[in-house]
Amino acid sequence: MAPGSKAERKAVLDAGAWMFNVVTSVGIIMVNKALMATHGFSFATTLTGLHFATTALMTLVMKWLGHIQPSYLPLQELVKFVIFANLSIVGMNVSLMWNSVGFYQIAKLCIIPVLCLLEILFDKVRYSRNTKLSIVLVLVGVAVCTVTDVSVNSKGLLAAIIAVWSTALQQHYVHLLQRKYSLGSFNLLGHTAPAQAASLLILGPFVDFWLTNRRVDTFNYTTIVTFFIVLSCTIAVGTNLSQFICIGRFTAVSFQVLGHMKTILVFTLGFLFFGKEGLNFHVVLGMILAVIGMIWYGNASSKPGGKERQVYSVPSEKTQKHGILSSQSELDQKV
């Protein structure tokens, strides 16, 4: 295959992966908003457990059909991943309950700087000035459009810190495990989804009772509520799979930065379907700034030196004998 056609094919697959993630993520947010806000099903942790149970069922069917090949993931790695992932889910729900919406949004924006720090420390990634500035512009734009009231309390701050770090570690770990054990998106989901489903379905009802003071087993499951739960679980299969595909193809930072396009789309669709209350100049300005920042990030990070992994060359025995030690790092792996 010619280099040009190979690059074009990669670009098409990258765009397809992003669109798959955006469509499924925005879709599940809109369905869950209708389920929770309109029909009162506020058991978010249990619902997430059902999402992973459906995803686990999908991976079992794919294995049975021979589309997922056997793979290996050490138990200790799986346990660490599940702890990070479940802390992320519970932490975000608790953070939303204990904090104002404005501080909750600021905490979510902090995930990107934390991921950048993890990539710099563990992956030896170096960002160019333009890449850094584009990330800042995205953060400013999303903050302008989403952050309103901001009030902080000690337990809310603790919940936000746990949520931010566990989410960043979980997303960084997705990329790490796929590279380290040569796992595809389906393979990794096949290992993690059953474990997350089991743990969340056991803990979820207790966490939801603590958060809402309501029991999931006594809820009135009408036909329309059941339909929305099934629809949410079906879309969640695509959301979970597309997250792993995107983080595997790119990095967790890129996934977060360009993922804020979903925030803009959710805002826009919310104004279209649920009324224009809250739509004002600073919201529109924030959306424009965020979109410009995303386009800038995509352009800046794709250029040579925009975002690269440092690989330090190991001196050969011959070089050491002559007393010549190279201290310069080679920047060779584009991320």
mmCIF file of N, CA, C and O in Angstrom, residues 76-167:
data_model
loop_
_atom_site.group_PDB
_atom_site.id
_atom_site.type_symbol
_atom_site.label_atom_id
_atom_site.label_comp_id
_atom_site.label_asym_id
_atom_site.label_seq_id
_atom_site.Cartn_x
_atom_site.Cartn_y
_atom_site.Cartn_z
ATOM 1 N N GLN A 76 -3.723 -8.695 38.718
ATOM 2 C CA GLN A 76 -3.436 -7.466 39.474
ATOM 3 C C GLN A 76 -3.671 -6.212 38.630
ATOM 4 O O GLN A 76 -4.117 -5.174 39.148
ATOM 5 N N GLU A 77 -3.415 -6.317 37.319
ATOM 6 C CA GLU A 77 -3.676 -5.193 36.425
ATOM 7 C C GLU A 77 -5.183 -4.966 36.286
ATOM 8 O O GLU A 77 -5.658 -3.826 36.275
ATOM 9 N N LEU A 78 -5.940 -6.054 36.183
ATOM 10 C CA LEU A 78 -7.395 -5.956 36.074
ATOM 11 C C LEU A 78 -7.992 -5.336 37.332
ATOM 12 O O LEU A 78 -8.865 -4.458 37.249
ATOM 13 N N VAL A 79 -7.516 -5.772 38.490
ATOM 14 C CA VAL A 79 -8.027 -5.246 39.764
ATOM 15 C C VAL A 79 -7.740 -3.747 39.873
ATOM 16 O O VAL A 79 -8.632 -2.963 40.260
ATOM 17 N N LYS A 80 -6.527 -3.328 39.517
ATOM 18 C CA LYS A 80 -6.181 -1.896 39.562
ATOM 19 C C LYS A 80 -7.085 -1.088 38.640
ATOM 20 O O LYS A 80 -7.577 -0.025 39.011
ATOM 21 N N PHE A 81 -7.298 -1.605 37.430
ATOM 22 C CA PHE A 81 -8.139 -0.896 36.469
ATOM 23 C C PHE A 81 -9.564 -0.740 37.004
ATOM 24 O O PHE A 81 -10.154 0.345 36.924
ATOM 25 N N VAL A 82 -10.132 -1.825 37.532
ATOM 26 C CA VAL A 82 -11.507 -1.792 38.041
ATOM 27 C C VAL A 82 -11.630 -0.820 39.209
ATOM 28 O O VAL A 82 -12.628 -0.091 39.323
ATOM 29 N N ILE A 83 -10.625 -0.776 40.080
ATOM 30 C CA ILE A 83 -10.646 0.173 41.214
ATOM 31 C C ILE A 83 -10.664 1.606 40.692
ATOM 32 O O ILE A 83 -11.482 2.433 41.129
ATOM 33 N N PHE A 84 -9.754 1.928 39.750
ATOM 34 C CA PHE A 84 -9.721 3.279 39.179
ATOM 35 C C PHE A 84 -11.049 3.622 38.507
ATOM 36 O O PHE A 84 -11.600 4.708 38.710
ATOM 37 N N ALA A 85 -11.563 2.689 37.690
ATOM 38 C CA ALA A 85 -12.781 2.946 36.917
ATOM 39 C C ALA A 85 -13.991 3.133 37.825
ATOM 40 O O ALA A 85 -14.796 4.055 37.628
ATOM 41 N N ASN A 86 -14.140 2.270 38.840
ATOM 42 C CA ASN A 86 -15.297 2.381 39.734
ATOM 43 C C ASN A 86 -15.203 3.601 40.641
ATOM 44 O O ASN A 86 -16.222 4.245 40.934
ATOM 45 N N LEU A 87 -13.990 3.930 41.090
ATOM 46 C CA LEU A 87 -13.812 5.165 41.864
ATOM 47 C C LEU A 87 -14.175 6.387 41.027
ATOM 48 O O LEU A 87 -14.747 7.359 41.532
ATOM 49 N N SER A 88 -13.855 6.333 39.731
ATOM 50 C CA SER A 88 -14.192 7.423 38.824
ATOM 51 C C SER A 88 -15.703 7.614 38.738
ATOM 52 O O SER A 88 -16.213 8.736 38.846
ATOM 53 N N ILE A 89 -16.430 6.513 38.557
ATOM 54 C CA ILE A 89 -17.892 6.581 38.414
ATOM 55 C C ILE A 89 -18.550 7.076 39.698
ATOM 56 O O ILE A 89 -19.341 8.023 39.686
ATOM 57 N N VAL A 90 -18.208 6.440 40.819
ATOM 58 C CA VAL A 90 -18.797 6.836 42.103
ATOM 59 C C VAL A 90 -18.342 8.242 42.485
ATOM 60 O O VAL A 90 -19.142 9.066 42.952
ATOM 61 N N GLY A 91 -17.039 8.532 42.265
ATOM 62 C CA GLY A 91 -16.500 9.854 42.616
ATOM 63 C C GLY A 91 -17.193 10.980 41.879
ATOM 64 O O GLY A 91 -17.511 12.020 42.471
ATOM 65 N N MET A 92 -17.450 10.795 40.575
ATOM 66 C CA MET A 92 -18.139 11.826 39.794
ATOM 67 C C MET A 92 -19.569 12.036 40.291
ATOM 68 O O MET A 92 -20.046 13.174 40.389
ATOM 69 N N ASN A 93 -20.260 10.934 40.617
ATOM 70 C CA ASN A 93 -21.635 11.056 41.132
ATOM 71 C C ASN A 93 -21.671 11.764 42.471
ATOM 72 O O ASN A 93 -22.531 12.621 42.715
ATOM 73 N N VAL A 94 -20.732 11.410 43.364
ATOM 74 C CA VAL A 94 -20.678 12.047 44.692
ATOM 75 C C VAL A 94 -20.263 13.512 44.564
ATOM 76 O O VAL A 94 -20.803 14.397 45.243
ATOM 77 N N SER A 95 -19.312 13.787 43.670
ATOM 78 C CA SER A 95 -18.872 15.167 43.443
ATOM 79 C C SER A 95 -20.029 16.040 42.972
ATOM 80 O O SER A 95 -20.184 17.184 43.417
ATOM 81 N N LEU A 96 -20.868 15.508 42.082
ATOM 82 C CA LEU A 96 -22.021 16.263 41.598
ATOM 83 C C LEU A 96 -23.026 16.514 42.716
ATOM 84 O O LEU A 96 -23.661 17.575 42.768
ATOM 85 N N MET A 97 -23.149 15.548 43.643
ATOM 86 C CA MET A 97 -24.107 15.693 44.741
ATOM 87 C C MET A 97 -23.618 16.696 45.787
ATOM 88 O O MET A 97 -24.393 17.498 46.313
ATOM 89 N N TRP A 98 -22.311 16.676 46.098
ATOM 90 C CA TRP A 98 -21.788 17.488 47.184
ATOM 91 C C TRP A 98 -21.306 18.883 46.751
ATOM 92 O O TRP A 98 -21.095 19.743 47.595
ATOM 93 N N ASN A 99 -21.119 19.083 45.455
ATOM 94 C CA ASN A 99 -20.607 20.375 44.973
ATOM 95 C C ASN A 99 -21.654 21.109 44.153
ATOM 96 O O ASN A 99 -22.625 20.519 43.679
ATOM 97 N N SER A 100 -21.413 22.403 43.971
ATOM 98 C CA SER A 100 -22.242 23.160 43.035
ATOM 99 C C SER A 100 -21.922 22.682 41.620
ATOM 100 O O SER A 100 -20.854 22.104 41.369
ATOM 101 N N VAL A 101 -22.840 22.918 40.681
ATOM 102 C CA VAL A 101 -22.633 22.492 39.298
ATOM 103 C C VAL A 101 -21.377 23.150 38.723
ATOM 104 O O VAL A 101 -20.603 22.533 37.991
ATOM 105 N N GLY A 102 -21.155 24.422 39.094
ATOM 106 C CA GLY A 102 -19.983 25.152 38.588
ATOM 107 C C GLY A 102 -18.678 24.509 39.019
ATOM 108 O O GLY A 102 -17.766 24.310 38.200
ATOM 109 N N PHE A 103 -18.571 24.140 40.313
ATOM 110 C CA PHE A 103 -17.337 23.519 40.796
ATOM 111 C C PHE A 103 -17.178 22.111 40.228
ATOM 112 O O PHE A 103 -16.055 21.674 39.934
ATOM 113 N N TYR A 104 -18.303 21.399 40.038
ATOM 114 C CA TYR A 104 -18.265 20.075 39.420
ATOM 115 C C TYR A 104 -17.669 20.162 38.010
ATOM 116 O O TYR A 104 -16.839 19.344 37.619
ATOM 117 N N GLN A 105 -18.080 21.196 37.243
ATOM 118 C CA GLN A 105 -17.558 21.372 35.888
ATOM 119 C C GLN A 105 -16.073 21.722 35.902
ATOM 120 O O GLN A 105 -15.290 21.237 35.077
ATOM 121 N N ILE A 106 -15.660 22.575 36.847
ATOM 122 C CA ILE A 106 -14.234 22.928 36.968
ATOM 123 C C ILE A 106 -13.412 21.676 37.282
ATOM 124 O O ILE A 106 -12.329 21.471 36.717
ATOM 125 N N ALA A 107 -13.948 20.828 38.171
ATOM 126 C CA ALA A 107 -13.240 19.586 38.521
ATOM 127 C C ALA A 107 -13.070 18.703 37.282
ATOM 128 O O ALA A 107 -11.996 18.141 37.056
ATOM 129 N N LYS A 108 -14.109 18.592 36.459
ATOM 130 C CA LYS A 108 -14.015 17.780 35.236
ATOM 131 C C LYS A 108 -12.949 18.333 34.287
ATOM 132 O O LYS A 108 -12.234 17.577 33.629
ATOM 133 N N LEU A 109 -12.838 19.671 34.231
ATOM 134 C CA LEU A 109 -11.829 20.288 33.361
ATOM 135 C C LEU A 109 -10.416 19.995 33.849
ATOM 136 O O LEU A 109 -9.462 19.997 33.061
ATOM 137 N N CYS A 110 -10.277 19.737 35.156
ATOM 138 C CA CYS A 110 -8.944 19.459 35.728
ATOM 139 C C CYS A 110 -8.401 18.095 35.289
ATOM 140 O O CYS A 110 -7.210 17.814 35.485
ATOM 141 N N ILE A 111 -9.260 17.252 34.703
ATOM 142 C CA ILE A 111 -8.803 15.925 34.256
ATOM 143 C C ILE A 111 -7.714 16.065 33.199
ATOM 144 O O ILE A 111 -6.734 15.311 33.198
ATOM 145 N N ILE A 112 -7.852 17.056 32.295
ATOM 146 C CA ILE A 112 -6.867 17.218 31.218
ATOM 147 C C ILE A 112 -5.481 17.558 31.759
ATOM 148 O O ILE A 112 -4.505 16.898 31.388
ATOM 149 N N PRO A 113 -5.327 18.581 32.632
ATOM 150 C CA PRO A 113 -3.979 18.843 33.185
ATOM 151 C C PRO A 113 -3.380 17.649 33.919
ATOM 152 O O PRO A 113 -2.177 17.402 33.822
ATOM 153 N N VAL A 114 -4.226 16.882 34.636
ATOM 154 C CA VAL A 114 -3.728 15.702 35.353
ATOM 155 C C VAL A 114 -3.240 14.647 34.364
ATOM 156 O O VAL A 114 -2.180 14.030 34.548
ATOM 157 N N LEU A 115 -3.993 14.439 33.269
ATOM 158 C CA LEU A 115 -3.567 13.495 32.233
ATOM 159 C C LEU A 115 -2.272 13.943 31.573
ATOM 160 O O LEU A 115 -1.398 13.120 31.276
ATOM 161 N N CYS A 116 -2.135 15.240 31.334
ATOM 162 C CA CYS A 116 -0.881 15.775 30.767
ATOM 163 C C CYS A 116 0.290 15.456 31.696
ATOM 164 O O CYS A 116 1.359 15.036 31.240
ATOM 165 N N LEU A 117 0.074 15.651 32.998
ATOM 166 C CA LEU A 117 1.115 15.357 33.990
ATOM 167 C C LEU A 117 1.482 13.872 33.962
ATOM 168 O O LEU A 117 2.664 13.513 33.990
ATOM 169 N N LEU A 118 0.481 12.994 33.889
ATOM 170 C CA LEU A 118 0.742 11.550 33.842
ATOM 171 C C LEU A 118 1.522 11.174 32.590
ATOM 172 O O LEU A 118 2.436 10.340 32.645
ATOM 173 N N GLU A 119 1.181 11.788 31.448
ATOM 174 C CA GLU A 119 1.900 11.486 30.205
ATOM 175 C C GLU A 119 3.341 11.996 30.256
ATOM 176 O O GLU A 119 4.256 11.347 29.754
ATOM 177 N N ILE A 120 3.547 13.157 30.883
ATOM 178 C CA ILE A 120 4.901 13.704 31.001
ATOM 179 C C ILE A 120 5.753 12.829 31.928
ATOM 180 O O ILE A 120 6.908 12.518 31.629
ATOM 181 N N LEU A 121 5.154 12.383 33.042
ATOM 182 C CA LEU A 121 5.905 11.610 34.040
ATOM 183 C C LEU A 121 6.164 10.168 33.594
ATOM 184 O O LEU A 121 7.277 9.660 33.735
ATOM 185 N N PHE A 122 5.146 9.502 33.057
ATOM 186 C CA PHE A 122 5.247 8.064 32.792
ATOM 187 C C PHE A 122 5.495 7.724 31.329
ATOM 188 O O PHE A 122 6.080 6.691 31.025
ATOM 189 N N ASP A 123 5.016 8.553 30.409
ATOM 190 C CA ASP A 123 5.205 8.271 28.982
ATOM 191 C C ASP A 123 6.290 9.133 28.341
ATOM 192 O O ASP A 123 6.571 8.993 27.151
ATOM 193 N N LYS A 124 6.886 10.056 29.142
ATOM 194 C CA LYS A 124 7.949 10.945 28.645
ATOM 195 C C LYS A 124 7.486 11.750 27.415
ATOM 196 O O LYS A 124 8.231 11.933 26.453
ATOM 197 N N VAL A 125 6.228 12.214 27.455
ATOM 198 C CA VAL A 125 5.684 13.000 26.347
ATOM 199 C C VAL A 125 6.078 14.459 26.517
ATOM 200 O O VAL A 125 6.089 14.989 27.633
ATOM 201 N N ARG A 126 6.413 15.110 25.393
ATOM 202 C CA ARG A 126 6.740 16.533 25.415
ATOM 203 C C ARG A 126 5.755 17.276 24.518
ATOM 204 O O ARG A 126 5.517 16.865 23.381
ATOM 205 N N TYR A 127 5.175 18.357 25.054
ATOM 206 C CA TYR A 127 4.198 19.148 24.307
ATOM 207 C C TYR A 127 4.841 20.436 23.790
ATOM 208 O O TYR A 127 5.617 21.082 24.504
ATOM 209 N N SER A 128 4.476 20.831 22.579
ATOM 210 C CA SER A 128 4.955 22.110 22.040
ATOM 211 C C SER A 128 4.162 23.257 22.669
ATOM 212 O O SER A 128 3.103 23.049 23.289
ATOM 213 N N ARG A 129 4.660 24.470 22.478
ATOM 214 C CA ARG A 129 3.998 25.664 23.027
ATOM 215 C C ARG A 129 2.582 25.791 22.463
ATOM 216 O O ARG A 129 1.620 26.070 23.205
ATOM 217 N N ASN A 130 2.419 25.594 21.154
ATOM 218 C CA ASN A 130 1.100 25.724 20.530
ATOM 219 C C ASN A 130 0.117 24.678 21.037
ATOM 220 O O ASN A 130 -1.068 24.963 21.218
ATOM 221 N N THR A 131 0.614 23.456 21.269
ATOM 222 C CA THR A 131 -0.255 22.398 21.794
ATOM 223 C C THR A 131 -0.748 22.764 23.188
ATOM 224 O O THR A 131 -1.932 22.613 23.506
ATOM 225 N N LYS A 132 0.151 23.271 24.024
ATOM 226 C CA LYS A 132 -0.231 23.690 25.381
ATOM 227 C C LYS A 132 -1.260 24.819 25.342
ATOM 228 O O LYS A 132 -2.261 24.800 26.068
ATOM 229 N N LEU A 133 -1.013 25.821 24.478
ATOM 230 C CA LEU A 133 -1.928 26.963 24.385
ATOM 231 C C LEU A 133 -3.302 26.544 23.866
ATOM 232 O O LEU A 133 -4.333 27.064 24.314
ATOM 233 N N SER A 134 -3.328 25.590 22.933
ATOM 234 C CA SER A 134 -4.611 25.127 22.397
ATOM 235 C C SER A 134 -5.422 24.412 23.480
ATOM 236 O O SER A 134 -6.647 24.554 23.553
ATOM 237 N N ILE A 135 -4.731 23.640 24.342
ATOM 238 C CA ILE A 135 -5.407 22.960 25.453
ATOM 239 C C ILE A 135 -5.999 23.993 26.412
ATOM 240 O O ILE A 135 -7.145 23.868 26.855
ATOM 241 N N VAL A 136 -5.210 25.037 26.711
ATOM 242 C CA VAL A 136 -5.691 26.116 27.593
ATOM 243 C C VAL A 136 -6.930 26.776 26.994
ATOM 244 O O VAL A 136 -7.908 27.056 27.708
ATOM 245 N N LEU A 137 -6.924 27.031 25.677
ATOM 246 C CA LEU A 137 -8.066 27.678 25.023
ATOM 247 C C LEU A 137 -9.319 26.805 25.111
ATOM 248 O O LEU A 137 -10.421 27.317 25.360
ATOM 249 N N VAL A 138 -9.166 25.486 24.934
ATOM 250 C CA VAL A 138 -10.308 24.572 25.080
ATOM 251 C C VAL A 138 -10.864 24.637 26.502
ATOM 252 O O VAL A 138 -12.078 24.749 26.708
ATOM 253 N N LEU A 139 -9.970 24.588 27.493
ATOM 254 C CA LEU A 139 -10.399 24.632 28.897
ATOM 255 C C LEU A 139 -11.126 25.934 29.211
ATOM 256 O O LEU A 139 -12.163 25.930 29.888
ATOM 257 N N VAL A 140 -10.585 27.060 28.719
ATOM 258 C CA VAL A 140 -11.214 28.373 28.952
ATOM 259 C C VAL A 140 -12.594 28.412 28.299
ATOM 260 O O VAL A 140 -13.579 28.850 28.908
ATOM 261 N N GLY A 141 -12.676 27.940 27.041
ATOM 262 C CA GLY A 141 -13.941 27.954 26.322
ATOM 263 C C GLY A 141 -15.013 27.132 27.012
ATOM 264 O O GLY A 141 -16.146 27.602 27.205
ATOM 265 N N VAL A 142 -14.663 25.897 27.421
ATOM 266 C CA VAL A 142 -15.644 25.035 28.094
ATOM 267 C C VAL A 142 -16.023 25.622 29.451
ATOM 268 O O VAL A 142 -17.187 25.562 29.864
ATOM 269 N N ALA A 143 -15.055 26.220 30.150
ATOM 270 C CA ALA A 143 -15.336 26.842 31.454
ATOM 271 C C ALA A 143 -16.304 28.012 31.294
ATOM 272 O O ALA A 143 -17.266 28.142 32.069
ATOM 273 N N VAL A 144 -16.068 28.859 30.291
ATOM 274 C CA VAL A 144 -16.940 30.019 30.051
ATOM 275 C C VAL A 144 -18.366 29.564 29.779
ATOM 276 O O VAL A 144 -19.335 30.171 30.223
ATOM 277 N N CYS A 145 -18.487 28.454 29.042
ATOM 278 C CA CYS A 145 -19.821 28.026 28.641
ATOM 279 C C CYS A 145 -20.539 27.162 29.675
ATOM 280 O O CYS A 145 -21.746 27.092 29.665
ATOM 281 N N THR A 146 -19.808 26.531 30.607
ATOM 282 C CA THR A 146 -20.467 25.611 31.550
ATOM 283 C C THR A 146 -20.441 26.066 33.014
ATOM 284 O O THR A 146 -21.320 25.692 33.792
ATOM 285 N N VAL A 147 -19.438 26.844 33.399
ATOM 286 C CA VAL A 147 -19.280 27.191 34.817
ATOM 287 C C VAL A 147 -20.101 28.431 35.147
ATOM 288 O O VAL A 147 -19.928 29.480 34.535
ATOM 289 N N THR A 148 -20.994 28.287 36.114
ATOM 290 C CA THR A 148 -21.801 29.431 36.564
ATOM 291 C C THR A 148 -21.485 29.719 38.032
ATOM 292 O O THR A 148 -20.520 30.388 38.337
ATOM 293 N N ASP A 149 -22.288 29.172 38.923
ATOM 294 C CA ASP A 149 -22.027 29.358 40.352
ATOM 295 C C ASP A 149 -20.905 28.427 40.794
ATOM 296 O O ASP A 149 -20.815 27.299 40.341
ATOM 297 N N VAL A 150 -20.039 28.925 41.662
ATOM 298 C CA VAL A 150 -18.936 28.102 42.181
ATOM 299 C C VAL A 150 -18.885 28.242 43.694
ATOM 300 O O VAL A 150 -18.627 29.319 44.222
ATOM 301 N N SER A 151 -19.162 27.153 44.395
ATOM 302 C CA SER A 151 -19.023 27.140 45.848
ATOM 303 C C SER A 151 -18.316 25.849 46.237
ATOM 304 O O SER A 151 -18.568 24.804 45.652
ATOM 305 N N VAL A 152 -17.424 25.932 47.218
ATOM 306 C CA VAL A 152 -16.576 24.803 47.588
ATOM 307 C C VAL A 152 -16.784 24.460 49.053
ATOM 308 O O VAL A 152 -16.926 25.348 49.888
ATOM 309 N N ASN A 153 -16.818 23.153 49.362
ATOM 310 C CA ASN A 153 -16.798 22.698 50.748
ATOM 311 C C ASN A 153 -15.792 21.562 50.848
ATOM 312 O O ASN A 153 -15.388 20.989 49.834
ATOM 313 N N SER A 154 -15.381 21.240 52.063
ATOM 314 C CA SER A 154 -14.258 20.306 52.245
ATOM 315 C C SER A 154 -14.570 18.902 51.724
ATOM 316 O O SER A 154 -13.764 18.301 51.017
ATOM 317 N N LYS A 155 -15.750 18.366 52.030
ATOM 318 C CA LYS A 155 -16.052 17.003 51.567
ATOM 319 C C LYS A 155 -16.289 16.980 50.055
ATOM 320 O O LYS A 155 -15.933 16.004 49.376
ATOM 321 N N GLY A 156 -16.846 18.069 49.509
ATOM 322 C CA GLY A 156 -17.031 18.161 48.062
ATOM 323 C C GLY A 156 -15.700 18.233 47.335
ATOM 324 O O GLY A 156 -15.521 17.644 46.265
ATOM 325 N N LEU A 157 -14.749 18.971 47.935
ATOM 326 C CA LEU A 157 -13.410 19.085 47.355
ATOM 327 C C LEU A 157 -12.716 17.730 47.340
ATOM 328 O O LEU A 157 -12.087 17.351 46.344
ATOM 329 N N LEU A 158 -12.844 16.980 48.449
ATOM 330 C CA LEU A 158 -12.234 15.643 48.529
ATOM 331 C C LEU A 158 -12.829 14.718 47.465
ATOM 332 O O LEU A 158 -12.099 13.989 46.776
ATOM 333 N N ALA A 159 -14.163 14.747 47.310
ATOM 334 C CA ALA A 159 -14.829 13.915 46.298
ATOM 335 C C ALA A 159 -14.349 14.286 44.900
ATOM 336 O O ALA A 159 -14.110 13.410 44.059
ATOM 337 N N ALA A 160 -14.183 15.586 44.643
ATOM 338 C CA ALA A 160 -13.737 16.055 43.326
ATOM 339 C C ALA A 160 -12.310 15.592 43.033
ATOM 340 O O ALA A 160 -11.999 15.167 41.912
ATOM 341 N N ILE A 161 -11.432 15.671 44.039
ATOM 342 C CA ILE A 161 -10.036 15.241 43.865
ATOM 343 C C ILE A 161 -9.979 13.744 43.537
ATOM 344 O O ILE A 161 -9.274 13.322 42.618
ATOM 345 N N ILE A 162 -10.750 12.937 44.285
ATOM 346 C CA ILE A 162 -10.787 11.487 44.031
ATOM 347 C C ILE A 162 -11.326 11.218 42.628
ATOM 348 O O ILE A 162 -10.783 10.395 41.877
ATOM 349 N N ALA A 163 -12.397 11.931 42.242
ATOM 350 C CA ALA A 163 -13.018 11.727 40.931
ATOM 351 C C ALA A 163 -12.056 12.084 39.804
ATOM 352 O O ALA A 163 -11.921 11.336 38.823
ATOM 353 N N VAL A 164 -11.371 13.221 39.930
ATOM 354 C CA VAL A 164 -10.458 13.682 38.881
ATOM 355 C C VAL A 164 -9.286 12.722 38.704
ATOM 356 O O VAL A 164 -8.970 12.285 37.588
ATOM 357 N N TRP A 165 -8.633 12.361 39.808
ATOM 358 C CA TRP A 165 -7.449 11.504 39.717
ATOM 359 C C TRP A 165 -7.804 10.084 39.281
ATOM 360 O O TRP A 165 -7.082 9.477 38.477
ATOM 361 N N SER A 166 -8.917 9.545 39.772
ATOM 362 C CA SER A 166 -9.296 8.182 39.375
ATOM 363 C C SER A 166 -9.699 8.137 37.904
ATOM 364 O O SER A 166 -9.358 7.178 37.196
ATOM 365 N N THR A 167 -10.388 9.182 37.414
ATOM 366 C CA THR A 167 -10.761 9.232 35.996
ATOM 367 C C THR A 167 -9.518 9.335 35.120
ATOM 368 O O THR A 167 -9.397 8.632 34.106
#
